[in-house]
GROMACS .gro file of N, CA, C and O in nm:
model
  460
    1GLN      N    1   0.089  -0.087  -0.033
    1GLN     CA    2   0.015  -0.023   0.013
    1GLN      C    3   0.126   0.127  -0.011
    1GLN      O    4   0.212   0.118   0.114
    2VAL      N    5   0.048   0.211  -0.081
    2VAL     CA    6   0.124   0.330  -0.121
    2VAL      C    7   0.013   0.449   0.005
    2VAL      O    8  -0.048   0.463  -0.020
    3GLN      N    9   0.119   0.554   0.074
    3GLN     CA   10   0.037   0.678   0.136
    3GLN      C   11   0.148   0.764   0.111
    3GLN      O   12   0.257   0.797   0.095
    4PHE      N   13   0.069   0.902  -0.023
    4PHE     CA   14   0.141   1.013   0.048
    4PHE      C   15   0.113   1.117   0.148
    4PHE      O   16  -0.014   1.089   0.096
    5VAL      N   17   0.216   1.233   0.195
    5VAL     CA   18   0.167   1.235   0.261
    5VAL      C   19   0.223   1.436   0.257
    5VAL      O   20   0.346   1.454   0.179
    6GLU      N   21   0.157   1.515   0.192
    6GLU     CA   22   0.205   1.685   0.143
    6GLU      C   23   0.212   1.778   0.255
    6GLU      O   24   0.167   1.772   0.369
    7SER      N   25   0.282   1.859   0.220
    7SER     CA   26   0.292   1.965   0.358
    7SER      C   27   0.379   2.061   0.314
    7SER      O   28   0.363   2.020   0.246
    8GLY      N   29   0.395   2.176   0.415
    8GLY     CA   30   0.411   2.280   0.322
    8GLY      C   31   0.399   2.415   0.368
    8GLY      O   32   0.426   2.539   0.240
    9GLY      N   33   0.267   2.386   0.272
    9GLY     CA   34   0.204   2.425   0.278
    9GLY      C   35   0.142   2.590   0.329
    9GLY      O   36   0.220   2.622   0.426
   10GLY      N   37   0.038   2.687   0.317
   10GLY     CA   38   0.069   2.779   0.379
   10GLY      C   39   0.001   2.938   0.341
   10GLY      O   40  -0.055   2.944   0.208
   11LEU      N   41   0.036   3.084   0.382
   11LEU     CA   42   0.033   3.173   0.357
   11LEU      C   43   0.046   3.310   0.318
   11LEU      O   44   0.237   3.241   0.392
   12VAL      N   45   0.106   3.268   0.125
   12VAL     CA   46   0.216   3.341   0.162
   12VAL      C   47   0.145   3.523   0.069
   12VAL      O   48   0.035   3.497  -0.075
   13GLN      N   49   0.209   3.634   0.048
   13GLN     CA   50   0.266   3.740  -0.002
   13GLN      C   51   0.207   3.661  -0.165
   13GLN      O   52   0.242   3.622  -0.231
   14PRO      N   53   0.142   3.749  -0.262
   14PRO     CA   54   0.143   3.796  -0.396
   14PRO      C   55   0.286   3.750  -0.407
   14PRO      O   56   0.349   3.911  -0.411
   15GLY      N   57   0.408   3.674  -0.515
   15GLY     CA   58   0.527   3.725  -0.528
   15GLY      C   59   0.659   3.670  -0.496
   15GLY      O   60   0.663   3.587  -0.455
   16GLY      N   61   0.521   3.578  -0.354
   16GLY     CA   62   0.604   3.469  -0.263
   16GLY      C   63   0.666   3.420  -0.269
   16GLY      O   64   0.612   3.366  -0.411
   17SER      N   65   0.794   3.235  -0.231
   17SER     CA   66   0.771   3.201  -0.239
   17SER      C   67   0.708   3.020  -0.098
   17SER      O   68   0.717   3.107  -0.046
   18LEU      N   69   0.689   2.901  -0.193
   18LEU     CA   70   0.681   2.772  -0.089
   18LEU      C   71   0.761   2.688  -0.145
   18LEU      O   72   0.783   2.690  -0.236
   19ARG      N   73   0.820   2.596  -0.061
   19ARG     CA   74   0.830   2.453  -0.123
   19ARG      C   75   0.763   2.398  -0.007
   19ARG      O   76   0.775   2.347   0.102
   20LEU      N   77   0.637   2.305  -0.129
   20LEU     CA   78   0.580   2.178  -0.025
   20LEU      C   79   0.640   2.044  -0.087
   20LEU      O   80   0.823   2.029  -0.158
   21SER      N   81   0.703   1.952   0.045
   21SER     CA   82   0.668   1.827   0.054
   21SER      C   83   0.637   1.690  -0.004
   21SER      O   84   0.530   1.719   0.069
   22CYS      N   85   0.576   1.619  -0.015
   22CYS     CA   86   0.525   1.434  -0.013
   22CYS      C   87   0.647   1.385  -0.039
   22CYS      O   88   0.772   1.372  -0.034
   23ALA      N   89   0.568   1.326   0.112
   23ALA     CA   90   0.627   1.220   0.103
   23ALA      C   91   0.575   1.055   0.097
   23ALA      O   92   0.462   1.030   0.169
   24ALA      N   93   0.611   1.002   0.018
   24ALA     CA   94   0.602   0.805   0.017
   24ALA      C   95   0.677   0.781   0.061
   24ALA      O   96   0.769   0.687   0.130
   25SER      N   97   0.505   0.682   0.128
   25SER     CA   98   0.616   0.553   0.131
   25SER      C   99   0.609   0.427   0.034
   25SER      O  100   0.578   0.451  -0.068
   26GLY      N  101   0.692   0.314   0.115
   26GLY     CA  102   0.614   0.164  -0.024
   26GLY      C  103   0.763   0.176  -0.116
   26GLY      O  104   0.859   0.286  -0.126
   27SER      N  105   0.846   0.069  -0.134
   27SER     CA  106   0.979   0.110  -0.212
   27SER      C  107   0.996   0.063  -0.342
   27SER      O  108   1.049   0.112  -0.387
   28GLN      N  109   0.879   0.170  -0.348
   28GLN     CA  110   0.844   0.149  -0.541
   28GLN      C  111   0.882   0.210  -0.615
   28GLN      O  112   0.858   0.261  -0.658
   29PHE      N  113   0.891   0.371  -0.514
   29PHE     CA  114   0.860   0.488  -0.499
   29PHE      C  115   0.955   0.530  -0.670
   29PHE      O  116   0.925   0.569  -0.773
   30SER      N  117   1.088   0.442  -0.645
   30SER     CA  118   1.164   0.543  -0.743
   30SER      C  119   1.171   0.478  -0.900
   30SER      O  120   1.259   0.554  -0.957
   31LEU      N  121   1.050   0.404  -0.875
   31LEU     CA  122   1.046   0.351  -1.035
   31LEU      C  123   0.961   0.402  -1.041
   31LEU      O  124   0.952   0.385  -1.220
   32TYR      N  125   0.894   0.545  -1.062
   32TYR     CA  126   0.793   0.587  -1.125
   32TYR      C  127   0.740   0.709  -1.125
   32TYR      O  128   0.809   0.796  -1.091
   33ALA      N  129   0.638   0.713  -1.209
   33ALA     CA  130   0.772   0.875  -1.286
   33ALA      C  131   0.544   0.976  -1.148
   33ALA      O  132   0.466   0.929  -1.120
   34MET      N  133   0.616   1.080  -1.059
   34MET     CA  134   0.523   1.107  -0.988
   34MET      C  135   0.446   1.244  -1.045
   34MET      O  136   0.512   1.301  -1.138
   35ALA      N  137   0.403   1.339  -1.013
   35ALA     CA  138   0.343   1.446  -1.023
   35ALA      C  139   0.247   1.531  -0.901
   35ALA      O  140   0.203   1.415  -0.793
   36TRP      N  141   0.291   1.666  -0.911
   36TRP     CA  142   0.174   1.707  -0.863
   36TRP      C  143   0.059   1.777  -0.919
   36TRP      O  144   0.036   1.839  -1.034
   37TYR      N  145  -0.012   1.816  -0.873
   37TYR     CA  146  -0.176   1.806  -0.880
   37TYR      C  147  -0.233   1.948  -0.772
   37TYR      O  148  -0.198   1.936  -0.583
   38ARG      N  149  -0.328   1.969  -0.835
   38ARG     CA  150  -0.381   2.139  -0.746
   38ARG      C  151  -0.544   2.133  -0.715
   38ARG      O  152  -0.632   2.090  -0.870
   39GLN      N  153  -0.574   2.161  -0.693
   39GLN     CA  154  -0.764   2.143  -0.692
   39GLN      C  155  -0.826   2.315  -0.578
   39GLN      O  156  -0.786   2.322  -0.506
   40ALA      N  157  -0.877   2.374  -0.666
   40ALA     CA  158  -0.888   2.613  -0.621
   40ALA      C  159  -1.050   2.530  -0.529
   40ALA      O  160  -1.124   2.474  -0.682
   41PRO      N  161  -1.093   2.664  -0.547
   41PRO     CA  162  -1.219   2.596  -0.496
   41PRO      C  163  -1.319   2.636  -0.622
   41PRO      O  164  -1.344   2.725  -0.666
   42GLY      N  165  -1.399   2.550  -0.649
   42GLY     CA  166  -1.518   2.512  -0.742
   42GLY      C  167  -1.467   2.418  -0.906
   42GLY      O  168  -1.510   2.437  -0.986
   43ASN      N  169  -1.276   2.393  -0.863
   43ASN     CA  170  -1.268   2.405  -0.933
   43ASN      C  171  -1.217   2.214  -0.939
   43ASN      O  172  -1.218   2.145  -0.810
   44GLN      N  173  -1.246   2.199  -1.089
   44GLN     CA  174  -1.126   1.971  -1.126
   44GLN      C  175  -1.007   1.967  -1.053
   44GLN      O  176  -0.947   2.091  -1.095
   45ARG      N  177  -0.983   1.908  -0.997
   45ARG     CA  178  -0.816   1.852  -0.959
   45ARG      C  179  -0.747   1.882  -1.092
   45ARG      O  180  -0.783   1.862  -1.180
   46GLU      N  181  -0.620   1.917  -1.093
   46GLU     CA  182  -0.590   1.932  -1.205
   46GLU      C  183  -0.392   1.927  -1.132
   46GLU      O  184  -0.342   1.938  -1.139
   47LEU      N  185  -0.389   1.908  -1.231
   47LEU     CA  186  -0.218   1.873  -1.300
   47LEU      C  187  -0.164   2.017  -1.323
   47LEU      O  188  -0.173   2.062  -1.345
   48VAL      N  189  -0.058   2.040  -1.271
   48VAL     CA  190   0.077   2.097  -1.215
   48VAL      C  191   0.154   2.069  -1.314
   48VAL      O  192   0.295   2.156  -1.397
   49GLY      N  193   0.230   1.979  -1.253
   49GLY     CA  194   0.342   1.891  -1.397
   49GLY      C  195   0.369   1.816  -1.275
   49GLY      O  196   0.360   1.764  -1.195
   50GLY      N  197   0.516   1.706  -1.366
   50GLY     CA  198   0.508   1.602  -1.274
   50GLY      C  199   0.675   1.553  -1.387
   50GLY      O  200   0.860   1.665  -1.379
   51ILE      N  201   0.737   1.462  -1.342
   51ILE     CA  202   0.841   1.383  -1.322
   51ILE      C  203   0.863   1.294  -1.343
   51ILE      O  204   0.830   1.174  -1.288
   52THR      N  205   0.900   1.208  -1.452
   52THR     CA  206   0.998   1.129  -1.455
   52THR      C  207   1.128   1.035  -1.346
   52THR      O  208   1.136   1.092  -1.281
   53SER      N  209   1.147   0.939  -1.344
   53SER     CA  210   1.193   0.791  -1.226
   53SER      C  211   1.349   0.870  -1.238
   53SER      O  212   1.461   0.890  -1.131
   54GLY      N  213   1.406   0.925  -1.446
   54GLY     CA  214   1.534   0.991  -1.371
   54GLY      C  215   1.512   1.096  -1.325
   54GLY      O  216   1.593   1.178  -1.459
   55GLY      N  217   1.373   1.202  -1.281
   55GLY     CA  218   1.412   1.453  -1.329
   55GLY      C  219   1.425   1.428  -1.416
   55GLY      O  220   1.393   1.537  -1.361
   56THR      N  221   1.335   1.378  -1.470
   56THR     CA  222   1.284   1.495  -1.651
   56THR      C  223   1.163   1.569  -1.571
   56THR      O  224   1.082   1.457  -1.534
   57THR      N  225   1.177   1.678  -1.568
   57THR     CA  226   1.079   1.715  -1.549
   57THR      C  227   0.992   1.806  -1.695
   57THR      O  228   1.009   1.801  -1.796
   58ASN      N  229   0.803   1.830  -1.642
   58ASN     CA  230   0.706   1.870  -1.743
   58ASN      C  231   0.644   1.980  -1.598
   58ASN      O  232   0.563   1.886  -1.538
   59TYR      N  233   0.549   2.129  -1.699
   59TYR     CA  234   0.499   2.171  -1.656
   59TYR      C  235   0.371   2.205  -1.775
   59TYR      O  236   0.424   2.200  -1.906
   60VAL      N  237   0.274   2.189  -1.749
   60VAL     CA  238   0.176   2.346  -1.775
   60VAL      C  239   0.207   2.482  -1.743
   60VAL      O  240   0.288   2.502  -1.700
   61ASP      N  241   0.139   2.474  -1.882
   61ASP     CA  242   0.212   2.625  -1.903
   61ASP      C  243   0.162   2.744  -1.756
   61ASP      O  244   0.299   2.839  -1.773
   62SER      N  245   0.133   2.690  -1.702
   62SER     CA  246   0.067   2.837  -1.621
   62SER      C  247   0.181   2.828  -1.496
   62SER      O  248   0.158   3.016  -1.424
   63VAL      N  249   0.235   2.744  -1.535
   63VAL     CA  250   0.348   2.762  -1.385
   63VAL      C  251   0.448   2.708  -1.478
   63VAL      O  252   0.551   2.790  -1.363
   64GLN      N  253   0.496   2.723  -1.578
   64GLN     CA  254   0.661   2.691  -1.589
   64GLN      C  255   0.744   2.869  -1.605
   64GLN      O  256   0.697   2.990  -1.630
   65GLY      N  257   0.817   2.792  -1.575
   65GLY     CA  258   0.921   2.867  -1.527
   65GLY      C  259   0.958   2.988  -1.407
   65GLY      O  260   1.016   2.971  -1.356
   66ARG      N  261   0.825   2.939  -1.320
   66ARG     CA  262   0.782   2.974  -1.156
   66ARG      C  263   0.769   2.888  -1.068
   66ARG      O  264   0.824   2.889  -0.979
   67PHE      N  265   0.751   2.726  -1.087
   67PHE     CA  266   0.754   2.643  -1.052
   67PHE      C  267   0.898   2.510  -1.068
   67PHE      O  268   0.891   2.497  -1.168
   68THR      N  269   0.905   2.419  -0.963
   68THR     CA  270   0.982   2.334  -1.072
   68THR      C  271   0.985   2.217  -0.914
   68THR      O  272   0.994   2.267  -0.810
   69ILE      N  273   0.981   2.096  -0.983
   69ILE     CA  274   0.970   1.971  -0.948
   69ILE      C  275   1.078   1.906  -0.936
   69ILE      O  276   1.193   1.900  -1.018
   70SER      N  277   1.090   1.800  -0.824
   70SER     CA  278   1.266   1.786  -0.837
   70SER      C  279   1.207   1.665  -0.659
   70SER      O  280   1.078   1.695  -0.689
   71ARG      N  281   1.259   1.539  -0.710
   71ARG     CA  282   1.301   1.398  -0.572
   71ARG      C  283   1.391   1.380  -0.568
   71ARG      O  284   1.534   1.401  -0.619
   72ASP      N  285   1.434   1.229  -0.430
   72ASP     CA  286   1.497   1.214  -0.395
   72ASP      C  287   1.486   1.098  -0.358
   72ASP      O  288   1.409   1.123  -0.284
   73ASN      N  289   1.546   0.994  -0.458
   73ASN     CA  290   1.445   0.871  -0.496
   73ASN      C  291   1.476   0.835  -0.295
   73ASN      O  292   1.425   0.740  -0.241
   74ALA      N  293   1.599   0.850  -0.285
   74ALA     CA  294   1.670   0.792  -0.163
   74ALA      C  295   1.603   0.778  -0.036
   74ALA      O  296   1.589   0.804   0.032
   75LYS      N  297   1.547   0.904  -0.054
   75LYS     CA  298   1.498   0.947   0.050
   75LYS      C  299   1.307   0.924   0.064
   75LYS      O  300   1.201   0.915   0.126
   76ASN      N  301   1.263   0.917  -0.058
   76ASN     CA  302   1.128   0.841  -0.093
   76ASN      C  303   1.018   0.996  -0.112
   76ASN      O  304   0.936   1.000  -0.065
   77MET      N  305   1.076   1.127  -0.186
   77MET     CA  306   1.075   1.286  -0.169
   77MET      C  307   1.063   1.335  -0.252
   77MET      O  308   1.094   1.321  -0.373
   78MET      N  309   0.928   1.343  -0.323
   78MET     CA  310   0.887   1.490  -0.402
   78MET      C  311   0.906   1.635  -0.349
   78MET      O  312   0.924   1.600  -0.243
   79TYR      N  313   0.963   1.695  -0.472
   79TYR     CA  314   0.906   1.830  -0.394
   79TYR      C  315   0.962   1.982  -0.416
   79TYR      O  316   0.938   1.922  -0.621
   80LEU      N  317   0.825   2.066  -0.464
   80LEU     CA  318   0.726   2.145  -0.545
   80LEU      C  319   0.767   2.292  -0.510
   80LEU      O  320   0.726   2.302  -0.381
   81GLN      N  321   0.933   2.372  -0.567
   81GLN     CA  322   0.895   2.568  -0.508
   81GLN      C  323   0.817   2.598  -0.625
   81GLN      O  324   0.812   2.574  -0.723
   82MET      N  325   0.799   2.720  -0.566
   82MET     CA  326   0.670   2.751  -0.647
   82MET      C  327   0.784   2.914  -0.564
   82MET      O  328   0.787   2.980  -0.509
   83ASN      N  329   0.801   2.957  -0.661
   83ASN     CA  330   0.822   3.123  -0.694
   83ASN      C  331   0.677   3.237  -0.782
   83ASN      O  332   0.595   3.178  -0.796
   84SER      N  333   0.744   3.379  -0.730
   84SER     CA  334   0.683   3.437  -0.762
   84SER      C  335   0.433   3.399  -0.779
   84SER      O  336   0.447   3.346  -0.874
   85LEU      N  337   0.473   3.322  -0.627
   85LEU     CA  338   0.342   3.331  -0.686
   85LEU      C  339   0.186   3.404  -0.670
   85LEU      O  340   0.241   3.495  -0.632
   86GLU      N  341   0.086   3.408  -0.685
   86GLU     CA  342  -0.002   3.416  -0.776
   86GLU      C  343  -0.145   3.498  -0.737
   86GLU      O  344  -0.130   3.276  -0.707
   87PRO      N  345  -0.197   3.506  -0.692
   87PRO     CA  346  -0.332   3.493  -0.605
   87PRO      C  347  -0.396   3.322  -0.713
   87PRO      O  348  -0.471   3.250  -0.650
   88SER      N  349  -0.399   3.301  -0.853
   88SER     CA  350  -0.441   3.246  -0.883
   88SER      C  351  -0.377   3.119  -0.916
   88SER      O  352  -0.467   2.967  -0.870
   89ASP      N  353  -0.302   3.138  -0.849
   89ASP     CA  354  -0.173   2.977  -0.759
   89ASP      C  355  -0.268   2.899  -0.637
   89ASP      O  356  -0.228   2.785  -0.519
   90THR      N  357  -0.427   2.921  -0.557
   90THR     CA  358  -0.448   2.899  -0.392
   90THR      C  359  -0.530   2.818  -0.472
   90THR      O  360  -0.612   2.795  -0.505
   91ALA      N  361  -0.483   2.700  -0.363
   91ALA     CA  362  -0.534   2.612  -0.415
   91ALA      C  363  -0.546   2.488  -0.240
   91ALA      O  364  -0.412   2.488  -0.164
   92VAL      N  365  -0.512   2.356  -0.269
   92VAL     CA  366  -0.536   2.211  -0.199
   92VAL      C  367  -0.400   2.156  -0.286
   92VAL      O  368  -0.472   2.106  -0.414
   93TYR      N  369  -0.329   2.162  -0.244
   93TYR     CA  370  -0.203   2.055  -0.364
   93TYR      C  371  -0.173   1.945  -0.379
   93TYR      O  372  -0.102   1.961  -0.218
   94TYR      N  373  -0.166   1.888  -0.401
   94TYR     CA  374  -0.225   1.696  -0.447
   94TYR      C  375  -0.046   1.600  -0.483
   94TYR      O  376   0.037   1.659  -0.549
   95CYS      N  377   0.028   1.514  -0.405
   95CYS     CA  378   0.086   1.440  -0.536
   95CYS      C  379   0.057   1.314  -0.601
   95CYS      O  380  -0.042   1.234  -0.408
   96ASN      N  381   0.065   1.214  -0.619
   96ASN     CA  382   0.055   1.131  -0.633
   96ASN      C  383   0.127   1.125  -0.857
   96ASN      O  384   0.168   1.168  -0.856
   97PHE      N  385   0.132   0.986  -0.850
   97PHE     CA  386   0.180   0.954  -0.926
   97PHE      C  387   0.149   0.978  -1.035
   97PHE      O  388   0.075   1.051  -1.058
   98ARG      N  389   0.206   1.017  -1.164
   98ARG     CA  390   0.183   1.086  -1.292
   98ARG      C  391   0.055   1.019  -1.303
   98ARG      O  392   0.015   1.129  -1.451
   99ILE      N  393   0.063   0.934  -1.342
   99ILE     CA  394  -0.080   0.824  -1.468
   99ILE      C  395  -0.151   0.831  -1.276
   99ILE      O  396  -0.192   0.712  -1.111
  100PRO      N  397  -0.191   0.916  -1.230
  100PRO     CA  398  -0.279   0.903  -1.106
  100PRO      C  399  -0.386   0.819  -1.032
  100PRO      O  400  -0.433   0.712  -1.072
  101ILE      N  401  -0.309   0.735  -0.954
  101ILE     CA  402  -0.397   0.588  -0.848
  101ILE      C  403  -0.543   0.689  -0.768
  101ILE      O  404  -0.516   0.757  -0.603
  102ARG      N  405  -0.641   0.640  -0.770
  102ARG     CA  406  -0.720   0.705  -0.713
  102ARG      C  407  -0.711   0.688  -0.514
  102ARG      O  408  -0.727   0.788  -0.460
  103SER      N  409  -0.698   0.536  -0.458
  103SER     CA  410  -0.746   0.550  -0.351
  103SER      C  411  -0.569   0.648  -0.285
  103SER      O  412  -0.603   0.616  -0.177
  104TYR      N  413  -0.507   0.676  -0.387
  104TYR     CA  414  -0.400   0.733  -0.336
  104TYR      C  415  -0.383   0.864  -0.301
  104TYR      O  416  -0.292   0.967  -0.224
  105TRP      N  417  -0.477   0.929  -0.263
  105TRP     CA  418  -0.555   1.074  -0.267
  105TRP      C  419  -0.481   1.078  -0.137
  105TRP      O  420  -0.545   1.082  -0.122
  106GLY      N  421  -0.398   1.217  -0.135
  106GLY     CA  422  -0.327   1.196   0.014
  106GLY      C  423  -0.499   1.401   0.051
  106GLY      O  424  -0.544   1.326  -0.002
  107GLN      N  425  -0.464   1.394   0.179
  107GLN     CA  426  -0.522   1.509   0.239
  107GLN      C  427  -0.482   1.644   0.222
  107GLN      O  428  -0.530   1.764   0.107
  108GLY      N  429  -0.353   1.667   0.081
  108GLY     CA  430  -0.309   1.781   0.014
  108GLY      C  431  -0.239   1.844   0.119
  108GLY      O  432  -0.251   1.825   0.287
  109THR      N  433  -0.203   1.997   0.067
  109THR     CA  434  -0.149   2.118   0.149
  109THR      C  435  -0.245   2.211   0.123
  109THR      O  436  -0.232   2.261  -0.047
  110GLN      N  437  -0.332   2.247   0.182
  110GLN     CA  438  -0.291   2.432   0.124
  110GLN      C  439  -0.196   2.566   0.119
  110GLN      O  440  -0.146   2.642   0.202
  111VAL      N  441  -0.274   2.582   0.013
  111VAL     CA  442  -0.221   2.719  -0.102
  111VAL      C  443  -0.274   2.853  -0.047
  111VAL      O  444  -0.342   2.801  -0.109
  112THR      N  445  -0.204   2.959  -0.009
  112THR     CA  446  -0.282   3.126  -0.076
  112THR      C  447  -0.213   3.156  -0.072
  112THR      O  448  -0.142   3.175   0.041
  113VAL      N  449  -0.293   3.224  -0.124
  113VAL     CA  450  -0.172   3.311  -0.209
  113VAL      C  451  -0.286   3.480  -0.216
  113VAL      O  452  -0.423   3.472  -0.297
  114SER      N  453  -0.231   3.547  -0.096
  114SER     CA  454  -0.341   3.694  -0.071
  114SER      C  455  -0.205   3.766  -0.017
  114SER      O  456  -0.116   3.760   0.052
  115SER      N  457  -0.282   3.918  -0.044
  115SER     CA  458  -0.244   4.018   0.027
  115SER      C  459  -0.343   4.076   0.124
  115SER      O  460  -0.237   4.138   0.219
   0.00000   0.00000   0.00000
């Protein structure tokens, strides 16, 4: 059984930065592509970006150049560095496999960008 636990969210002013962490249980973490997702109030959950097992990343256009995904396979950890945050980035952020598995969604971590 795999479990993902997100942390690092909070309240930040526009233009600020946050670093989110995703802790994964299970011994297979390093083998799979992972991704960050987010869900804003009233919206469906959407992909933010992903990272392959080897560290290749890709992002949706709205965060390209502002967000950076990284992973530490030795620690079963994935990270999301968010810079130049905008109010539109306000959402609950989740991690999961790049092809998400419904039963593995965690509680997420709230990010609020507001002055």
